[in-house]
């Protein structure tokens, strides 16, 4: 775009003229018309934002409702704690505020005291952390070779790997189950971690990323006597950091949220991950919505936090993985 | 200087025996080996094995090759056709609706200032980061007949309550409605990224030709978003064909078989009935269906895309 100096000059000229035309048009249309248009746009966007966030609000408020508040008709849109707590704190009624808090966290107390939820959280953290670190290591190694090395079979090996991206996971469900069962890995966290480590997406993503790293850097380092491993660990990994961060976050989220496979291979309660635990919680307490929503909140809040902190990596991951295929 | 370079290039291009080249590049294979081993064991081999399993019947003490019997049973079972119909129903409504919504939301967000852009992008993507199990549990509560949010809204508007998940007439529509009301966060993100990469000069040229806001969107933005739309159509069709978690959490496939989808059927066949052969045959059929749809969509949508 605009590599030729006169070309950019011409386009700039066009732009100035266009802006003048637009300005003239805006004046004839009138400010009111445009304000109405913008107002409508905002109204639609805000309405959808409310619809979008409403379920999460409903989840969190239900989890903090007083024991009998869940079963009220009409439903409690603003729970008591939200209504009364600010006033109590403002007027310094600490004892009352404490009592209200104690009642409001009733669901959480039940969740943490009567279910193995701490165990489930621990399992989820273990699975997601090990899988994420493993994926980052293995995928960056493979991506380096696929991106920067020339070796016989490179295209074929890469093509075989990438062609499986389109295959729906359910196809491998039964054979994977048999492999895990026959390897004696049922009811172990490895049964969840190993298939996570074999996901192909990261190799593709990191290869895209590493291809943009100039080959001259590698050549220069090799001339200076750097070994293969030094090139990988001192040049490729540091320069691919944004790509690694993206992959790491996406992997952590995918493994934390994964459900179907852990549901199949984990059958003992003390080995459940959080999502599987939530499902059994629901099976046992079909209508204890206060309890169920507190469990749901515990599972959702870490991911919401990760997303809010690392938002820009999500955009990068989705566009890199998606559009430049 | 350039002569030396050319000589070096000539030497590198002289064909070397394959095994010698492989040996020379052995460290590259070492870098790939761990990932590839896992890939072969947990992805490639299972894919091939799935086809073999679909030709077998697993009895308690023996495994029998039964040829295409499992496939005959799949196509001969009413439940398969019900599940297929439910899956197609779900897909045919949610995929177009979600893509249309993503397009409208992204188009409205794009002209905003970057602060507002960031806010709405986050608001629409946020529900997507919660686990499908969590989302399904929340919506089961929203759809609750006596105490749920939706029936309260209906009653407030003077309308009768709806048995959202408990009646076979509404259950599938309720799952569809949930999927439509959760904004398509990925679609919005991808459309926004695509809109950002459209050269400004095109808009300026269009303005010069007298195009207003709508005309610019219709004749500049929309055509250039087509590759993104194609990608989203294929991706979300593949995803919709695999709908499972909401079904398991909200309706268990019922009432009756009103919300039984193909993946739910595969799950039940494999892990409740332990009929591995039949389940594998079902998954092969699902795979074939997805491939047919993807190829068809590529042909149909990509016909007039020009990649530059």
Coordinates of C-alpha atoms in Angstrom, one line a residue:
Chain A
X1 CA 0.0 0.0 0.0
X2 CA 1.3 3.4 -1.0
X3 CA 4.9 2.4 -1.7
X4 CA 5.1 4.9 -4.6
X5 CA 5.4 8.5 -3.3
X6 CA 3.1 10.1 -5.9
X7 CA 0.5 7.5 -5.4
X8 CA 0.1 8.3 -1.7
X9 CA 0.1 11.9 -2.5
X10 CA -2.7 11.4 -5.0
X11 CA -4.7 9.4 -2.5
X12 CA -4.2 12.0 0.2
X13 CA -5.6 14.6 -2.2
X14 CA -8.6 12.3 -2.9
X15 CA -9.1 11.9 0.8
X16 CA -9.1 15.6 1.5
X17 CA -11.7 16.1 -1.3
X18 CA -13.8 13.2 0.0
X19 CA -13.8 14.6 3.5
X20 CA -14.9 18.0 2.1
X21 CA -17.8 16.3 0.3
X22 CA -18.7 14.3 3.4
X23 CA -18.7 17.4 5.5
X24 CA -20.9 19.2 3.0
X25 CA -23.3 16.2 3.0
X26 CA -23.3 16.1 6.8
X27 CA -24.3 19.8 6.9
X28 CA -27.2 19.2 4.5
X29 CA -28.3 16.1 6.3
X30 CA -28.3 18.0 9.6
X31 CA -26.8 17.2 12.9
X32 CA -30.1 15.9 14.2
X33 CA -30.3 13.2 11.6
X34 CA -26.9 11.9 12.4
X35 CA -27.5 12.0 16.1
X36 CA -30.6 9.9 15.7
X37 CA -28.6 7.4 13.6
X38 CA -25.9 7.2 16.2
X39 CA -28.4 7.0 19.0
X40 CA -30.2 4.0 17.4
X41 CA -26.8 2.3 16.9
X42 CA -25.9 2.8 20.6
X43 CA -29.4 1.6 21.7
X44 CA -29.0 -1.6 19.8
X45 CA -25.5 -2.2 21.0
X46 CA -26.4 -1.5 24.6
X47 CA -29.5 -3.7 24.5
X48 CA -27.4 -6.6 23.2
X49 CA -24.7 -5.9 25.8
X50 CA -27.4 -6.2 28.5
X51 CA -28.8 -9.4 27.0
X52 CA -25.2 -10.7 26.7
X53 CA -24.3 -10.0 30.3
X54 CA -27.6 -10.7 31.9
X55 CA -27.0 -14.5 32.4
X56 CA -23.7 -13.8 34.1
X57 CA -25.3 -11.3 36.4
X58 CA -28.1 -13.7 37.1
X59 CA -25.6 -16.4 37.9
X60 CA -23.6 -14.2 40.4
X61 CA -26.7 -12.7 42.1
X62 CA -28.3 -16.1 42.5
X63 CA -25.2 -17.4 44.1
X64 CA -25.3 -14.6 46.7
X65 CA -29.1 -14.8 47.4
X66 CA -30.3 -15.5 50.9
X67 CA -31.4 -19.2 51.3
X68 CA -35.2 -18.6 50.6
X69 CA -34.6 -15.7 48.2
X70 CA -34.0 -18.1 45.2
X71 CA -37.6 -19.4 45.5
X72 CA -39.4 -16.1 45.4
X73 CA -42.1 -15.1 42.9
X74 CA -41.5 -12.7 41.2
X75 CA -37.8 -13.6 41.0
X76 CA -35.3 -11.4 42.8
X77 CA -33.6 -9.2 40.3
X78 CA -31.6 -7.2 42.9
X79 CA -30.7 -9.6 45.7
X80 CA -31.0 -8.4 49.3
X81 CA -27.3 -8.2 49.9
X82 CA -26.9 -5.7 47.0
X83 CA -29.9 -3.7 48.2
X84 CA -28.9 -3.5 51.9
X85 CA -25.2 -3.9 52.1
X86 CA -24.2 -0.4 50.9
X87 CA -26.5 1.3 53.4
X88 CA -25.2 -0.9 56.2
X89 CA -21.6 -0.2 55.4
X90 CA -22.2 3.5 54.9
X91 CA -23.9 3.9 58.3
X92 CA -21.3 1.7 60.0
X93 CA -23.6 -1.1 61.1
X94 CA -20.8 -3.6 61.0
X95 CA -22.5 -6.4 63.0
X96 CA -25.6 -6.3 60.8
X97 CA -23.4 -6.2 57.6
X98 CA -21.4 -9.2 58.9
X99 CA -24.6 -11.1 59.6
X100 CA -26.0 -10.3 56.1
X101 CA -22.7 -11.4 54.5
X102 CA -22.8 -14.7 56.4
X103 CA -26.3 -15.4 55.1
X104 CA -25.4 -14.4 51.6
X105 CA -22.5 -16.7 51.3
X106 CA -24.6 -19.7 52.5
X107 CA -24.4 -21.3 49.1
X108 CA -20.7 -21.0 49.0
X109 CA -20.3 -22.4 52.5
X110 CA -22.4 -25.4 51.5
X111 CA -20.4 -25.8 48.3
X112 CA -17.0 -25.8 50.0
X113 CA -18.0 -27.8 53.0
X114 CA -20.2 -30.5 51.5
X115 CA -18.7 -31.1 48.1
X116 CA -15.1 -31.9 47.0
X117 CA -15.0 -28.7 45.0
X118 CA -11.6 -27.8 46.3
X119 CA -10.3 -31.1 44.9
X120 CA -12.0 -30.3 41.6
X121 CA -10.5 -26.9 41.4
X122 CA -7.1 -28.4 42.2
X123 CA -7.5 -31.0 39.4
X124 CA -8.6 -28.3 36.9
X125 CA -5.6 -26.2 37.8
X126 CA -3.2 -29.2 37.4
X127 CA -4.7 -30.3 34.1
X128 CA -4.8 -26.8 32.6
X129 CA -1.3 -25.8 33.8
X130 CA 0.4 -29.0 32.7
X131 CA -1.4 -29.1 29.4
X132 CA -0.6 -25.4 28.7
X133 CA 3.1 -25.6 29.6
X134 CA 3.4 -28.8 27.6
X135 CA 1.7 -27.4 24.6
X136 CA 3.9 -24.3 24.6
X137 CA 7.0 -26.4 24.8
X138 CA 6.1 -29.1 22.3
X139 CA 4.4 -26.8 19.8
X140 CA 7.1 -24.2 19.8
X141 CA 9.7 -26.9 19.1
X142 CA 7.7 -28.4 16.2
X143 CA 6.7 -24.9 14.9
X144 CA 10.3 -23.9 14.8
X145 CA 11.3 -26.8 12.7
X146 CA 8.3 -26.5 10.4
X147 CA 8.9 -22.7 10.0
X148 CA 12.6 -22.4 9.7
X149 CA 14.2 -25.7 8.8
X150 CA 14.3 -27.4 5.4
X151 CA 14.2 -31.1 5.7
X152 CA 12.8 -34.0 3.6
X153 CA 9.1 -34.6 4.2
X154 CA 8.5 -31.2 5.8
X155 CA 5.5 -30.3 3.7
X156 CA 4.0 -33.7 3.9
X157 CA 4.3 -34.1 7.7
X158 CA 2.9 -30.6 8.2
X159 CA 0.1 -31.2 5.8
X160 CA -1.0 -34.4 7.4
X161 CA -1.1 -32.7 10.8
X162 CA -3.1 -29.7 9.6
X163 CA -5.6 -31.7 7.6
X164 CA -6.8 -33.2 10.9
X165 CA -7.9 -29.7 12.1
X166 CA -11.2 -30.1 10.2
X167 CA -12.0 -33.5 11.7
X168 CA -14.6 -33.2 14.5
X169 CA -13.4 -34.5 17.8
X170 CA -16.3 -37.0 18.2
X171 CA -14.8 -39.1 15.5
X172 CA -11.9 -40.1 17.7
X173 CA -14.0 -40.4 20.9
X174 CA -14.4 -44.2 20.8
X175 CA -10.9 -45.1 19.7
X176 CA -9.3 -42.6 22.1
X177 CA -11.4 -44.1 24.9
X178 CA -10.1 -47.6 24.0
X179 CA -6.5 -46.4 23.9
X180 CA -6.7 -44.7 27.3
X181 CA -8.5 -47.7 28.8
X182 CA -6.0 -50.2 27.4
X183 CA -3.1 -48.1 28.5
X184 CA -4.5 -48.3 32.1
X185 CA -4.9 -44.5 32.2
X186 CA -8.6 -44.4 33.0
X187 CA -9.2 -42.3 36.2
X188 CA -6.0 -40.5 36.0
X189 CA -5.4 -36.9 35.1
X190 CA -3.0 -38.0 32.3
X191 CA -6.1 -39.3 30.5
X192 CA -7.1 -35.7 30.1
X193 CA -3.7 -34.1 29.7
X194 CA -2.2 -36.4 27.0
X195 CA -5.0 -35.8 24.4
X196 CA -4.8 -32.0 25.2
X197 CA -1.0 -32.1 24.5
X198 CA -1.7 -33.6 21.1
X199 CA -3.9 -30.7 19.8
X200 CA -2.6 -29.5 16.5
X201 CA -3.8 -25.9 16.4
X202 CA -0.8 -24.5 18.3
X203 CA 1.7 -25.8 15.8
X204 CA -0.2 -24.1 13.1
X205 CA -0.5 -20.8 15.0
X206 CA 3.1 -20.7 16.1
X207 CA 4.4 -21.6 12.7
X208 CA 2.5 -18.7 11.2
X209 CA 4.1 -16.5 13.8
X210 CA 7.7 -17.8 13.5
X211 CA 7.7 -17.5 9.7
X212 CA 7.7 -13.7 10.1
X213 CA 11.0 -13.9 12.1
X214 CA 13.8 -13.0 9.7
X215 CA 15.9 -16.0 8.7
X216 CA 19.0 -13.8 8.7
X217 CA 18.9 -13.7 12.5
X218 CA 19.3 -17.5 12.6
X219 CA 22.0 -17.5 9.9
X220 CA 24.0 -14.9 11.8
X221 CA 23.7 -16.8 15.1
X222 CA 24.7 -20.0 13.4
X223 CA 27.8 -18.4 11.9
X224 CA 28.6 -17.2 15.5
X225 CA 28.6 -20.8 16.5
X226 CA 25.1 -21.1 18.1
X227 CA 23.8 -24.7 18.3
X228 CA 20.4 -25.7 17.0
X229 CA 19.0 -25.6 20.5
X230 CA 20.4 -22.2 21.2
X231 CA 18.8 -20.9 18.0
X232 CA 15.5 -22.3 19.2
X233 CA 15.7 -21.2 22.9
X234 CA 17.6 -17.8 22.5
X235 CA 16.1 -16.5 19.2
X236 CA 12.9 -18.2 18.2
X237 CA 11.2 -18.5 21.6
X238 CA 11.9 -14.9 22.8
X239 CA 10.9 -13.4 19.4
X240 CA 7.7 -15.6 19.3
X241 CA 6.6 -14.4 22.8
X242 CA 3.4 -12.7 21.7
X243 CA 2.4 -15.9 19.8
X244 CA 3.3 -18.0 22.8
X245 CA 1.2 -15.8 25.1
X246 CA -1.7 -16.1 22.7
X247 CA -1.5 -19.8 22.5
X248 CA -0.9 -20.2 26.2
X249 CA -4.1 -18.3 27.1
X250 CA -6.2 -20.0 24.5
X251 CA -5.0 -23.4 25.6
X252 CA -5.5 -22.7 29.3
X253 CA -9.0 -21.6 28.6
X254 CA -9.8 -24.5 26.3
X255 CA -8.5 -27.1 28.8
X256 CA -10.2 -25.4 31.8
X257 CA -13.5 -25.4 30.0
X258 CA -13.3 -28.8 28.4
X259 CA -16.1 -31.1 29.4
X260 CA -17.0 -34.1 27.2
X261 CA -13.6 -35.9 27.3
X262 CA -13.0 -35.5 31.0
X263 CA -16.6 -36.6 31.6
X264 CA -15.8 -39.9 29.8
X265 CA -12.4 -40.8 31.3
X266 CA -12.8 -39.5 34.9
X267 CA -15.3 -41.5 36.9
X268 CA -14.1 -41.1 40.5
X269 CA -15.3 -37.9 42.3
X270 CA -11.8 -37.0 43.7
X271 CA -10.4 -36.9 40.1
X272 CA -13.1 -34.8 38.5
X273 CA -12.2 -31.5 36.9
X274 CA -14.4 -28.6 37.8
X275 CA -16.7 -28.9 34.8
X276 CA -17.3 -32.6 35.4
X277 CA -17.9 -31.9 39.1
X278 CA -20.5 -29.2 38.3
X279 CA -22.4 -31.7 36.1
X280 CA -22.5 -34.3 38.9
X281 CA -23.5 -31.5 41.3
X282 CA -26.4 -30.7 39.1
X283 CA -27.4 -34.4 38.8
X284 CA -27.5 -34.7 42.6
X285 CA -29.1 -31.3 43.4
X286 CA -31.3 -30.7 40.3
X287 CA -33.0 -27.7 41.8
X288 CA -30.6 -26.3 44.3
X289 CA -30.0 -23.3 42.1
X290 CA -28.2 -21.3 44.8
X291 CA -25.6 -24.1 45.2
X292 CA -25.4 -24.7 41.4
X293 CA -24.9 -21.0 40.6
X294 CA -22.1 -20.7 43.3
X295 CA -20.3 -23.6 41.6
X296 CA -20.9 -22.1 38.2
X297 CA -19.5 -18.8 39.5
X298 CA -16.4 -20.5 40.9
X299 CA -15.8 -22.0 37.4
X300 CA -16.5 -18.9 35.4
X301 CA -14.8 -16.1 37.3
X302 CA -11.1 -17.2 36.7
X303 CA -11.8 -17.3 32.9
X304 CA -13.5 -13.9 33.0
X305 CA -10.5 -12.6 34.8
X306 CA -8.1 -14.1 32.3
X307 CA -10.1 -12.7 29.4
X308 CA -10.3 -9.2 30.8
X309 CA -6.6 -9.0 31.6
X310 CA -5.4 -10.6 28.3
X311 CA -8.0 -9.4 25.9
X312 CA -5.7 -8.3 23.1
X313 CA -4.2 -11.8 22.9
X314 CA -7.7 -13.2 22.1
X315 CA -8.1 -10.9 19.2
X316 CA -4.7 -11.8 17.9
X317 CA -5.2 -15.6 18.4
X318 CA -8.5 -15.7 16.6
X319 CA -7.4 -13.6 13.7
X320 CA -4.0 -15.3 13.3
X321 CA -5.5 -18.8 13.6
X322 CA -8.5 -17.9 11.5
X323 CA -7.9 -15.6 8.6
X324 CA -4.4 -16.3 7.5
X325 CA -5.0 -20.0 6.9
Chain B
X1 CA 31.2 -11.6 -3.8
X2 CA 28.1 -12.5 -5.7
X3 CA 30.1 -15.2 -7.5
X4 CA 30.8 -16.9 -4.2
X5 CA 27.2 -16.7 -3.3
X6 CA 26.1 -18.2 -6.5
X7 CA 28.6 -21.0 -6.2
X8 CA 27.3 -21.8 -2.7
X9 CA 23.7 -21.8 -3.9
X10 CA 24.7 -24.1 -6.7
X11 CA 26.3 -26.5 -4.3
X12 CA 23.3 -26.6 -2.0
X13 CA 21.0 -27.3 -4.9
X14 CA 23.0 -30.3 -6.2
X15 CA 20.8 -33.3 -5.3
X16 CA 22.0 -35.2 -2.4
X17 CA 20.9 -38.8 -1.6
X18 CA 17.7 -38.6 0.5
X19 CA 19.0 -40.5 3.4
X20 CA 22.0 -38.3 3.6
X21 CA 19.8 -35.2 3.6
X22 CA 17.6 -36.7 6.3
X23 CA 20.7 -37.4 8.4
X24 CA 22.1 -33.9 7.8
X25 CA 18.8 -32.4 9.1
X26 CA 18.3 -34.9 11.9
X27 CA 18.0 -32.2 14.5
X28 CA 14.9 -30.9 12.8
X29 CA 13.2 -34.3 13.3
X30 CA 14.2 -34.3 16.9
X31 CA 12.4 -30.9 17.4
X32 CA 9.3 -32.3 15.8
X33 CA 9.3 -35.8 17.3
X34 CA 7.6 -35.3 20.7
X35 CA 4.7 -33.5 19.2
X36 CA 4.4 -35.8 16.3
X37 CA 4.4 -38.9 18.5
X38 CA 1.5 -37.6 20.5
X39 CA -0.2 -36.5 17.3
X40 CA 0.1 -40.0 15.8
X41 CA -1.1 -41.8 19.0
X42 CA -4.0 -39.5 20.0
X43 CA -5.1 -38.0 16.7
X44 CA -4.0 -39.7 13.5
X45 CA -4.2 -43.4 14.6
X46 CA -7.7 -42.8 16.3
X47 CA -9.1 -41.3 13.1
X48 CA -8.1 -44.3 11.1
X49 CA -9.0 -46.7 13.9
X50 CA -12.5 -45.1 14.1
X51 CA -13.2 -46.4 10.6
X52 CA -12.1 -49.9 11.5
X53 CA -14.1 -49.9 14.7
X54 CA -17.2 -48.9 12.7
X55 CA -16.9 -52.2 10.8
X56 CA -16.8 -54.3 14.0
X57 CA -19.1 -55.4 16.7
X58 CA -17.8 -55.6 20.2
X59 CA -19.2 -58.5 22.2
X60 CA -18.2 -59.4 25.7
X61 CA -15.5 -61.9 24.9
X62 CA -14.8 -61.3 21.2
X63 CA -14.7 -58.7 18.5
X64 CA -16.4 -59.6 15.2
X65 CA -16.0 -58.0 11.8
X66 CA -19.5 -57.3 10.6
X67 CA -18.8 -55.2 7.4
X68 CA -21.3 -52.5 6.9
X69 CA -23.8 -53.9 9.3
X70 CA -23.3 -51.0 11.7
X71 CA -24.0 -48.5 9.0
X72 CA -27.1 -50.4 8.0
X73 CA -28.3 -50.2 11.5
X74 CA -27.6 -46.5 11.7
X75 CA -29.6 -45.7 8.6
X76 CA -32.3 -48.2 9.6
X77 CA -32.9 -46.6 13.0
X78 CA -35.6 -44.0 13.5
X79 CA -33.6 -42.5 16.3
X80 CA -30.7 -41.6 13.9
X81 CA -33.1 -39.7 11.6
X82 CA -34.7 -37.9 14.6
X83 CA -31.2 -36.9 15.9
X84 CA -30.2 -35.8 12.4
X85 CA -33.3 -33.8 12.0
X86 CA -32.8 -32.1 15.4
X87 CA -29.2 -31.3 14.5
X88 CA -30.1 -29.9 11.2
X89 CA -32.9 -27.8 12.8
X90 CA -30.5 -26.4 15.3
X91 CA -27.8 -25.7 12.7
X92 CA -30.1 -24.2 10.1
X93 CA -31.4 -21.6 12.5
X94 CA -28.4 -20.8 14.7
X95 CA -25.7 -20.5 12.0
X96 CA -27.4 -17.9 9.8
X97 CA -28.8 -16.0 12.9
X98 CA -25.5 -15.8 14.6
X99 CA -23.6 -14.7 11.5
X100 CA -26.2 -12.0 10.8
X101 CA -26.1 -10.8 14.4
X102 CA -22.3 -10.7 14.3
X103 CA -22.3 -8.7 11.1
X104 CA -24.8 -6.2 12.4
X105 CA -23.1 -5.8 15.8
X106 CA -19.6 -5.5 14.2
X107 CA -20.9 -2.9 11.7
X108 CA -22.4 -0.8 14.5
X109 CA -19.3 -1.1 16.7
X110 CA -16.7 -0.4 14.0
X111 CA -17.3 3.4 13.6
X112 CA -17.2 4.0 17.4
X113 CA -14.2 5.4 19.2
X114 CA -11.7 2.9 20.4
X115 CA -12.8 3.0 24.0
X116 CA -16.4 2.2 23.2
X117 CA -15.2 -0.4 20.7
X118 CA -13.2 -2.2 23.4
X119 CA -16.1 -2.1 25.8
X120 CA -18.7 -3.7 23.4
X121 CA -16.2 -6.2 22.1
X122 CA -15.5 -7.3 25.6
X123 CA -19.2 -7.4 26.5
X124 CA -20.0 -9.6 23.6
X125 CA -17.1 -11.9 24.0
X126 CA -17.4 -12.3 27.8
X127 CA -20.1 -15.0 27.8
X128 CA -18.0 -17.0 25.4
X129 CA -15.2 -17.5 27.8
X130 CA -17.4 -19.3 30.4
X131 CA -17.5 -23.0 30.1
X132 CA -20.4 -24.4 28.0
X133 CA -21.4 -26.4 31.1
X134 CA -21.6 -23.2 33.2
X135 CA -23.6 -21.4 30.5
X136 CA -26.0 -24.3 30.1
X137 CA -26.5 -24.5 33.9
X138 CA -27.4 -20.7 34.0
X139 CA -29.8 -21.0 31.1
X140 CA -31.5 -24.0 32.7
X141 CA -32.2 -21.7 35.7
X142 CA -33.3 -18.9 33.4
X143 CA -35.8 -21.3 31.7
X144 CA -37.1 -22.7 35.0
X145 CA -40.9 -22.9 34.8
X146 CA -41.8 -21.5 38.2
X147 CA -39.0 -19.3 39.3
X148 CA -37.0 -18.6 36.1
X149 CA -36.3 -15.2 34.7
X150 CA -38.0 -15.7 31.3
X151 CA -41.4 -16.8 32.6
X152 CA -41.3 -13.8 35.0
X153 CA -40.8 -11.5 32.0
X154 CA -43.6 -13.2 30.1
X155 CA -46.0 -12.9 33.0
X156 CA -45.1 -9.3 33.6
X157 CA -46.1 -8.7 30.0
X158 CA -49.4 -10.4 30.5
X159 CA -48.4 -13.5 28.6
X160 CA -48.8 -17.2 29.7
X161 CA -45.8 -19.1 31.0
X162 CA -44.0 -21.4 28.7
X163 CA -42.7 -24.8 29.6
X164 CA -39.4 -24.0 27.9
X165 CA -37.4 -27.1 28.4
X166 CA -40.2 -29.5 29.5
X167 CA -42.3 -29.6 26.4
X168 CA -41.3 -31.3 23.2
X169 CA -42.7 -28.4 21.2
X170 CA -40.5 -25.8 22.8
X171 CA -37.4 -27.6 24.1
X172 CA -35.3 -27.5 20.9
X173 CA -36.4 -23.9 20.2
X174 CA -35.3 -23.0 23.8
X175 CA -31.8 -24.3 23.1
X176 CA -31.7 -22.5 19.8
X177 CA -33.0 -19.2 21.4
X178 CA -30.2 -19.5 24.1
X179 CA -27.6 -19.8 21.4
X180 CA -29.0 -16.8 19.5
X181 CA -29.2 -14.6 22.6
X182 CA -25.6 -15.3 23.6
X183 CA -23.8 -12.9 21.2
X184 CA -21.4 -14.5 18.7
X185 CA -18.3 -13.1 20.3
X186 CA -15.9 -14.8 17.9
X187 CA -17.9 -13.6 14.9
X188 CA -17.9 -10.0 16.1
X189 CA -14.1 -10.1 16.7
X190 CA -13.3 -11.6 13.3
X191 CA -15.6 -9.2 11.5
X192 CA -14.1 -6.2 13.3
X193 CA -10.6 -7.4 12.4
X194 CA -11.6 -7.8 8.8
X195 CA -13.2 -4.4 8.7
X196 CA -10.0 -2.9 10.1
X197 CA -7.9 -4.3 7.3
X198 CA -10.0 -2.7 4.5
X199 CA -8.0 0.1 3.0
X200 CA -9.3 3.5 3.9
X201 CA -8.7 4.6 0.3
X202 CA -11.5 2.4 -1.0
X203 CA -14.0 4.3 1.3
X204 CA -12.6 7.6 0.2
X205 CA -13.0 6.7 -3.5
X206 CA -16.6 5.5 -2.8
X207 CA -17.3 8.8 -1.0
X208 CA -16.0 10.7 -3.9
X209 CA -18.4 8.8 -6.2
X210 CA -21.2 10.1 -4.0
X211 CA -21.8 7.0 -1.8
X212 CA -23.4 7.6 1.5
X213 CA -22.8 5.6 4.7
X214 CA -25.1 2.8 3.8
X215 CA -23.9 2.5 0.2
X216 CA -20.3 2.4 1.4
X217 CA -21.2 -0.4 3.8
X218 CA -23.2 -2.3 1.1
X219 CA -20.8 -2.0 -1.8
X220 CA -17.4 -1.7 -0.1
X221 CA -17.5 -3.3 3.3
X222 CA -19.9 -6.2 2.6
X223 CA -18.2 -7.7 -0.4
X224 CA -14.8 -7.4 1.2
X225 CA -16.1 -9.3 4.3
X226 CA -17.0 -12.3 2.2
X227 CA -13.9 -14.4 3.1
X228 CA -14.6 -13.8 6.8
X229 CA -18.3 -14.8 6.3
X230 CA -17.3 -18.0 4.4
X231 CA -14.9 -18.9 7.2
X232 CA -17.5 -18.2 9.9
X233 CA -20.2 -20.2 8.0
X234 CA -18.0 -23.2 7.7
X235 CA -16.6 -23.0 11.2
X236 CA -20.0 -22.5 12.9
X237 CA -21.7 -25.2 10.8
X238 CA -19.0 -27.6 12.0
X239 CA -19.5 -26.4 15.5
X240 CA -23.3 -26.6 15.4
X241 CA -23.2 -30.1 14.1
X242 CA -21.4 -31.1 17.2
X243 CA -23.8 -29.4 19.7
X244 CA -23.8 -31.5 22.8
X245 CA -23.2 -29.8 26.2
X246 CA -26.4 -27.7 26.3
X247 CA -28.4 -30.8 25.4
X248 CA -26.8 -33.0 28.1
X249 CA -27.1 -30.3 30.8
X250 CA -30.5 -28.8 30.0
X251 CA -32.7 -31.5 28.6
X252 CA -30.7 -34.8 28.5
X253 CA -32.0 -35.1 24.9
X254 CA -35.7 -35.0 26.0
X255 CA -38.5 -34.7 26.5
X256 CA -38.8 -38.0 24.6
X257 CA -36.1 -37.5 21.9
X258 CA -37.1 -33.9 21.1
X259 CA -33.6 -32.5 21.6
X260 CA -31.4 -35.6 21.0
X261 CA -28.7 -34.5 18.6
X262 CA -26.1 -36.6 16.7
X263 CA -23.3 -36.1 19.2
X264 CA -25.7 -36.8 22.1
X265 CA -26.7 -40.0 20.4
X266 CA -23.0 -41.0 19.8
X267 CA -22.3 -40.3 23.5
X268 CA -25.2 -42.4 24.7
X269 CA -24.5 -45.3 22.2
X270 CA -20.8 -45.4 23.2
X271 CA -20.9 -44.8 26.9
X272 CA -24.3 -45.8 28.1
X273 CA -25.0 -48.8 25.8
X274 CA -21.2 -49.5 25.3
X275 CA -22.0 -50.3 21.7
X276 CA -18.7 -49.0 20.3
X277 CA -19.1 -50.3 16.8
X278 CA -22.4 -48.5 16.3
X279 CA -21.1 -45.4 18.0
X280 CA -18.1 -45.3 15.7
X281 CA -20.3 -45.8 12.6
X282 CA -22.4 -42.9 13.8
X283 CA -19.3 -40.7 14.2
X284 CA -18.1 -41.6 10.7
X285 CA -21.5 -40.6 9.4
X286 CA -21.3 -37.3 11.3
X287 CA -17.8 -36.8 9.9
X288 CA -19.0 -37.4 6.3
X289 CA -22.0 -35.0 6.8
X290 CA -19.7 -32.3 8.1
X291 CA -17.3 -32.7 5.2
X292 CA -20.1 -32.7 2.6
X293 CA -21.5 -29.5 4.1
X294 CA -18.1 -27.8 4.3
X295 CA -17.3 -28.6 0.7
X296 CA -20.7 -27.5 -0.4
X297 CA -20.4 -24.2 1.4
X298 CA -17.0 -23.6 0.0
X299 CA -18.2 -24.2 -3.5
X300 CA -21.3 -22.1 -3.0
X301 CA -19.8 -19.1 -1.1
X302 CA -16.3 -19.0 -2.5
X303 CA -17.4 -18.9 -6.1
X304 CA -16.9 -15.2 -6.5
X305 CA -14.3 -14.4 -3.9
X306 CA -11.1 -13.0 -5.4
X307 CA -8.1 -13.5 -3.2
X308 CA -5.5 -10.9 -3.9

